[in-house]
């Protein structure tokens, strides 16, 4: 079985974010991590590999050269192959340009299952995975909470509002994973050492044959950022210490009445 896992290096937003003048994220100036939902997708692929000897897991990402870091991390977790798609002409891509580029890369590979994260914490669009499936012409099952392989099919427990769906689809299929899907394994010391000896395959624009230049990079992105800013800190607010619960209730009710909320 051949499994491809799409992973993304995203800014560690706990440390704050920085923007370029054109409104895009200044990724080079920020600490980065593997996107949490993508990590869950990788773990799901590795568990299938553990249960099905002979399975090969390939991770693929599009990004700056420093995205090599998360590919090495994937190696250390148990991935067999890693591919980095990087080229200056691919920079500034929105979801459409990103999915077009990654789909072109995946067309160079054999695959039965493709895992992506539900969404990335730097965009929260949840669009790239389903768009990749559309470009490749294969079914997609999104919001996966559990994944099982049964013969030439997958059975997926899919999150849906206040309940869940059980969905079965024949391979090849694309599955978008929730971070709640599993608890990703840790890298092993031996895996970390081995990861730095393995080859990361690097592809540029010239290696993506079935891709139109009008669908790549910033110029091929129909979504334009009108304005971007960091989070604005809220003030401390008004703090009042009253003597009894009754006084507190009266104070709150007076404020709500004054502001015409009630």
Short mmCIF file of C-alpha atoms in Angstrom, two decimals:
data_model
loop_
_atom_site.label_atom_id
_atom_site.label_comp_id
_atom_site.label_asym_id
_atom_site.label_seq_id
_atom_site.Cartn_x
_atom_site.Cartn_y
_atom_site.Cartn_z
CA UNK A 1 0.00 0.00 0.00
CA UNK A 2 1.20 3.50 -0.83
CA UNK A 3 0.21 6.38 1.45
CA UNK A 4 1.02 10.04 0.84
CA UNK A 5 0.76 12.52 3.72
CA UNK A 6 0.63 16.25 3.01
CA UNK A 7 2.20 18.21 5.84
CA UNK A 8 2.82 21.90 6.31
CA UNK A 9 5.29 23.95 8.29
CA UNK A 10 3.28 26.63 10.08
CA UNK A 11 4.20 29.52 12.38
CA UNK A 12 4.08 28.74 16.07
CA UNK A 13 1.41 31.34 16.75
CA UNK A 14 1.99 31.18 20.49
CA UNK A 15 5.03 33.37 19.89
CA UNK A 16 3.13 35.99 17.87
CA UNK A 17 3.07 36.61 14.13
CA UNK A 18 4.79 38.98 11.71
CA UNK A 19 3.58 40.23 8.34
CA UNK A 20 5.25 41.30 5.10
CA UNK A 21 4.26 44.64 3.52
CA UNK A 22 1.96 42.81 1.06
CA UNK A 23 -0.04 41.30 3.93
CA UNK A 24 1.40 37.78 3.69
CA UNK A 25 2.97 36.10 6.72
CA UNK A 26 6.69 36.66 7.20
CA UNK A 27 7.40 32.95 7.74
CA UNK A 28 11.17 33.35 7.66
CA UNK A 29 11.09 35.51 10.81
CA UNK A 30 8.95 33.18 12.91
CA UNK A 31 9.42 29.94 14.82
CA UNK A 32 7.77 27.05 12.99
CA UNK A 33 6.17 23.68 13.80
CA UNK A 34 4.41 20.88 11.95
CA UNK A 35 0.71 21.69 11.61
CA UNK A 36 -1.17 19.75 14.36
CA UNK A 37 -3.89 18.29 12.11
CA UNK A 38 -1.20 17.19 9.62
CA UNK A 39 0.69 15.46 12.41
CA UNK A 40 -2.49 13.49 13.20
CA UNK A 41 -2.74 12.52 9.53
CA UNK A 42 0.87 11.32 9.60
CA UNK A 43 0.22 9.27 12.72
CA UNK A 44 -2.84 7.68 11.08
CA UNK A 45 -0.69 6.72 8.08
CA UNK A 46 2.01 5.25 10.33
CA UNK A 47 -0.55 3.18 12.24
CA UNK A 48 -1.82 1.74 8.97
CA UNK A 49 1.80 0.98 8.07
CA UNK A 50 2.31 -0.76 11.42
CA UNK A 51 -0.73 -2.98 10.78
CA UNK A 52 0.04 -3.64 7.11
CA UNK A 53 3.66 -4.70 6.45
CA UNK A 54 4.99 -3.47 3.14
CA UNK A 55 3.12 -0.16 3.35
CA UNK A 56 5.17 2.87 2.27
CA UNK A 57 4.53 6.33 3.72
CA UNK A 58 5.68 9.40 1.77
CA UNK A 59 5.39 12.90 3.20
CA UNK A 60 5.22 15.91 0.92
CA UNK A 61 5.23 19.63 1.65
CA UNK A 62 5.43 22.92 -0.21
CA UNK A 63 7.35 25.74 1.44
CA UNK A 64 10.63 27.44 2.11
CA UNK A 65 13.85 25.37 2.22
CA UNK A 66 13.64 25.41 6.04
CA UNK A 67 10.53 23.20 5.74
CA UNK A 68 13.15 20.44 5.55
CA UNK A 69 12.91 20.48 9.36
CA UNK A 70 9.40 19.00 9.50
CA UNK A 71 10.28 16.43 6.85
CA UNK A 72 13.17 15.26 9.04
CA UNK A 73 10.72 15.14 11.94
CA UNK A 74 8.42 12.95 9.84
CA UNK A 75 11.38 10.67 9.06
CA UNK A 76 12.10 10.40 12.78
CA UNK A 77 8.47 9.40 13.42
CA UNK A 78 8.64 6.63 10.79
CA UNK A 79 7.99 8.04 7.31
CA UNK A 80 9.85 6.29 4.47
CA UNK A 81 10.23 9.09 1.91
CA UNK A 82 10.05 12.88 1.99
CA UNK A 83 9.54 15.45 -0.76
CA UNK A 84 9.99 19.21 -0.52
CA UNK A 85 8.44 21.37 -3.23
CA UNK A 86 10.18 24.73 -3.14
CA UNK A 87 10.68 27.48 -5.70
CA UNK A 88 10.53 31.26 -5.57
CA UNK A 89 7.77 31.33 -8.21
CA UNK A 90 5.51 29.33 -5.85
CA UNK A 91 5.67 31.90 -3.01
CA UNK A 92 2.58 33.75 -1.77
CA UNK A 93 0.17 31.02 -2.87
CA UNK A 94 -3.41 30.97 -1.59
CA UNK A 95 -5.37 27.72 -1.16
CA UNK A 96 -6.08 27.36 -4.90
CA UNK A 97 -2.47 27.84 -5.96
CA UNK A 98 -1.22 25.66 -3.09
CA UNK A 99 -3.57 22.78 -3.86
CA UNK A 100 -2.81 23.00 -7.59
CA UNK A 101 0.92 22.79 -6.89
CA UNK A 102 0.72 19.94 -4.36
CA UNK A 103 -1.64 17.96 -6.61
CA UNK A 104 0.87 18.32 -9.45
CA UNK A 105 3.55 16.90 -7.15
CA UNK A 106 1.36 13.99 -6.06
CA UNK A 107 0.72 13.09 -9.70
CA UNK A 108 4.40 12.09 -9.82
CA UNK A 109 3.73 9.47 -7.13
CA UNK A 110 1.79 6.24 -6.64
CA UNK A 111 -0.85 6.41 -3.93
CA UNK A 112 -3.78 4.51 -2.43
CA UNK A 113 -4.54 6.92 0.43
CA UNK A 114 -3.70 10.60 0.76
CA UNK A 115 -3.87 12.18 4.21
CA UNK A 116 -4.03 15.92 4.80
CA UNK A 117 -4.87 17.86 7.93
CA UNK A 118 -8.35 19.29 8.21
CA UNK A 119 -6.89 22.79 8.20
CA UNK A 120 -3.72 24.69 8.98
CA UNK A 121 -3.47 26.93 12.04
CA UNK A 122 -2.06 29.78 9.94
CA UNK A 123 -5.06 29.94 7.60
CA UNK A 124 -7.93 27.89 9.06
CA UNK A 125 -9.59 27.59 5.63
CA UNK A 126 -9.94 23.77 5.49
CA UNK A 127 -9.85 24.08 1.70
CA UNK A 128 -6.52 22.65 0.52
CA UNK A 129 -7.28 18.97 1.21
CA UNK A 130 -10.64 18.88 -0.62
CA UNK A 131 -9.18 20.96 -3.46
CA UNK A 132 -6.34 18.46 -3.92
CA UNK A 133 -8.90 15.64 -4.22
CA UNK A 134 -10.78 17.67 -6.83
CA UNK A 135 -7.62 18.27 -8.86
CA UNK A 136 -6.81 14.54 -8.73
CA UNK A 137 -10.37 13.39 -9.39
CA UNK A 138 -10.63 11.15 -6.31
CA UNK A 139 -13.18 11.05 -3.45
CA UNK A 140 -12.56 12.95 -0.23
CA UNK A 141 -13.68 12.13 3.31
CA UNK A 142 -13.20 15.09 5.63
CA UNK A 143 -13.12 15.55 9.42
CA UNK A 144 -11.88 12.02 10.14
CA UNK A 145 -12.07 10.85 13.77
CA UNK A 146 -11.12 7.24 13.05
CA UNK A 147 -9.76 5.39 10.00
CA UNK A 148 -9.72 1.67 9.23
CA UNK A 149 -8.55 -0.17 6.10
CA UNK A 150 -10.74 -3.02 4.85
CA UNK A 151 -9.48 -4.69 1.70
CA UNK A 152 -9.42 -2.11 -1.09
CA UNK A 153 -11.54 0.34 0.90
CA UNK A 154 -11.32 2.64 3.91
CA UNK A 155 -13.95 3.04 6.61
CA UNK A 156 -13.88 6.46 8.26
CA UNK A 157 -15.71 7.78 11.29
CA UNK A 158 -16.43 11.36 10.24
CA UNK A 159 -17.25 14.18 12.66
CA UNK A 160 -20.51 15.91 11.82
CA UNK A 161 -21.91 18.61 14.09
CA UNK A 162 -23.58 16.78 17.02
CA UNK A 163 -23.16 13.26 15.64
CA UNK A 164 -20.88 11.31 13.32
CA UNK A 165 -21.02 9.53 9.96
CA UNK A 166 -19.53 6.14 9.10
CA UNK A 167 -18.30 6.45 5.51
CA UNK A 168 -16.80 3.74 3.29
CA UNK A 169 -14.89 4.55 0.11
CA UNK A 170 -12.74 2.59 -2.31
CA UNK A 171 -9.13 3.60 -2.71
CA UNK A 172 -7.63 5.83 -3.96
CA UNK A 173 -9.14 8.33 -1.55
CA UNK A 174 -8.13 11.51 0.26
CA UNK A 175 -8.84 11.85 3.99
CA UNK A 176 -8.59 15.06 6.01
CA UNK A 177 -7.63 14.40 9.62
CA UNK A 178 -8.65 16.11 12.83
CA UNK A 179 -6.05 16.59 15.54
CA UNK A 180 -8.45 14.57 17.75
CA UNK A 181 -7.95 11.56 15.46
CA UNK A 182 -5.10 10.21 17.57
CA UNK A 183 -2.16 10.98 19.84
CA UNK A 184 0.89 11.27 17.54
CA UNK A 185 3.92 9.24 18.54
CA UNK A 186 7.14 10.78 19.73
CA UNK A 187 10.30 10.75 17.68
CA UNK A 188 12.74 8.08 18.87
CA UNK A 189 16.43 8.88 19.49
CA UNK A 190 17.43 6.35 16.84
CA UNK A 191 14.85 7.79 14.47
CA UNK A 192 16.24 11.29 14.96
CA UNK A 193 19.78 10.16 14.13
CA UNK A 194 18.59 8.21 11.09
CA UNK A 195 16.46 11.13 9.89
CA UNK A 196 19.49 13.30 9.24
CA UNK A 197 21.10 10.62 7.09
CA UNK A 198 18.07 10.22 4.82
CA UNK A 199 17.60 12.07 1.55
CA UNK A 200 14.87 14.66 1.17
CA UNK A 201 13.82 14.83 -2.47
CA UNK A 202 13.58 18.46 -3.62
CA UNK A 203 11.33 19.45 -6.52
CA UNK A 204 11.09 22.86 -8.15
CA UNK A 205 8.70 24.28 -10.73
CA UNK A 206 10.39 22.33 -13.53
CA UNK A 207 9.54 19.00 -11.83
CA UNK A 208 5.80 19.70 -11.82
CA UNK A 209 4.76 18.84 -15.35
CA UNK A 210 0.98 19.00 -15.19
CA UNK A 211 0.69 22.51 -13.80
CA UNK A 212 -0.33 25.77 -15.44
CA UNK A 213 1.75 28.85 -14.58
CA UNK A 214 -1.47 30.84 -14.19
CA UNK A 215 -2.31 28.71 -11.12
CA UNK A 216 0.87 29.12 -9.07
CA UNK A 217 2.31 31.57 -6.58
CA UNK A 218 0.97 34.97 -5.64
CA UNK A 219 0.02 35.89 -9.22
CA UNK A 220 -2.00 32.69 -9.60
CA UNK A 221 -3.90 33.21 -6.35
CA UNK A 222 -7.45 34.54 -6.80
CA UNK A 223 -7.68 35.29 -3.06
CA UNK A 224 -6.03 38.60 -2.19
CA UNK A 225 -5.41 39.84 1.35
CA UNK A 226 -7.02 43.25 1.83
CA UNK A 227 -5.69 43.80 5.34
CA UNK A 228 -3.74 41.83 7.93
CA UNK A 229 -2.81 42.62 11.49
CA UNK A 230 -1.71 40.98 14.70
CA UNK A 231 -4.17 40.45 17.52
CA UNK A 232 -5.05 43.64 19.40
CA UNK A 233 -4.64 43.26 23.11
CA UNK A 234 -7.75 43.98 25.12
CA UNK A 235 -7.64 46.31 28.08
CA UNK A 236 -7.80 45.03 31.63
CA UNK A 237 -11.44 46.14 31.92
CA UNK A 238 -13.20 47.50 34.97
CA UNK A 239 -12.56 45.72 38.26
CA UNK A 240 -14.99 46.23 41.12
CA UNK A 241 -14.90 44.68 44.60
CA UNK A 242 -18.30 44.62 46.29
CA UNK A 243 -19.26 43.41 49.76
CA UNK A 244 -21.98 40.86 48.97
CA UNK A 245 -23.44 38.75 46.16
CA UNK A 246 -26.57 40.89 46.23
CA UNK A 247 -24.59 44.08 45.61
CA UNK A 248 -22.73 42.36 42.79
CA UNK A 249 -26.01 41.35 41.13
CA UNK A 250 -27.42 44.87 41.49
CA UNK A 251 -24.24 46.35 40.01
CA UNK A 252 -24.29 44.02 36.99
CA UNK A 253 -28.01 44.56 36.38
CA UNK A 254 -27.52 48.32 36.49
CA UNK A 255 -24.75 48.09 33.87
CA UNK A 256 -26.87 45.91 31.60
CA UNK A 257 -29.82 48.29 31.88
CA UNK A 258 -27.62 51.37 31.28
CA UNK A 259 -26.21 49.83 28.09
CA UNK A 260 -29.73 48.76 26.96
CA UNK A 261 -28.68 45.11 26.84
CA UNK A 262 -31.79 44.20 28.83
#
